Amino acid sequence: VVDCGDEGLDLSDNGEIDVYDNVILDTRGGRIGADDNLEEIRARNTFGHTGAHASTASQQTGAGATN
């Protein structure tokens, strides 16, 4: 599990990394941005919302996070 907070994680300059089967979580409901391959990233992952409860986020990420 990688907790990026509101800063996010920019993988756009690394062509060797594929991100899939993860739950993309943030406090804004799973909005992400990417310069390259945004639609491919969206297709390979699911989105969640952490809200105010850290326990909810850990439950969501524990089930499907593989990276």
PDB file of C-alpha atoms in Angstrom, residues 9 11 15 17 20 22-24 26-28 31 34 38 42-44 47-48 54-57 59 61:
ATOM      1  CA  LEU A   9       2.171   9.789  -7.160  1.00  0.00           C
ATOM      2  CA  LEU A  11       4.668   7.780 -12.612  1.00  0.00           C
ATOM      3  CA  GLY A  15       7.686   3.605 -18.718  1.00  0.00           C
ATOM      4  CA  ILE A  17       5.940   0.647 -14.205  1.00  0.00           C
ATOM      5  CA  TYR A  20      -3.226  -2.160 -12.013  1.00  0.00           C
ATOM      6  CA  ASN A  22      -5.338  -1.238  -7.051  1.00  0.00           C
ATOM      7  CA  VAL A  23      -7.852   1.000  -5.383  1.00  0.00           C
ATOM      8  CA  ILE A  24      -6.979   4.634  -6.050  1.00  0.00           C
ATOM      9  CA  ASP A  26      -7.989  10.178  -2.003  1.00  0.00           C
ATOM     10  CA  THR A  27     -10.042  12.542   0.104  1.00  0.00           C
ATOM     11  CA  ARG A  28     -11.668  13.991  -3.023  1.00  0.00           C
ATOM     12  CA  ARG A  31      -9.758  11.903  -8.815  1.00  0.00           C
ATOM     13  CA  ALA A  34      -1.704  11.814 -15.560  1.00  0.00           C
ATOM     14  CA  LEU A  38      -4.761   8.367 -18.135  1.00  0.00           C
ATOM     15  CA  ARG A  42      -8.442   4.356 -15.120  1.00  0.00           C
ATOM     16  CA  ALA A  43      -9.316   1.099 -16.897  1.00  0.00           C
ATOM     17  CA  ARG A  44      -6.887  -0.997 -14.825  1.00  0.00           C
ATOM     18  CA  PHE A  47     -11.555   4.349  -7.377  1.00  0.00           C
ATOM     19  CA  GLY A  48     -12.517   4.930  -3.777  1.00  0.00           C
ATOM     20  CA  ALA A  54      -8.592   6.004   8.054  1.00  0.00           C
ATOM     21  CA  SER A  55      -9.951   2.553   8.924  1.00  0.00           C
ATOM     22  CA  THR A  56     -12.209   2.644   5.851  1.00  0.00           C
ATOM     23  CA  ALA A  57      -9.228   3.431   3.626  1.00  0.00           C
ATOM     24  CA  GLN A  59     -10.071  -1.856   4.501  1.00  0.00           C
ATOM     25  CA  THR A  61      -6.783  -0.909   0.035  1.00  0.00           C
TER      26      THR A  61
END
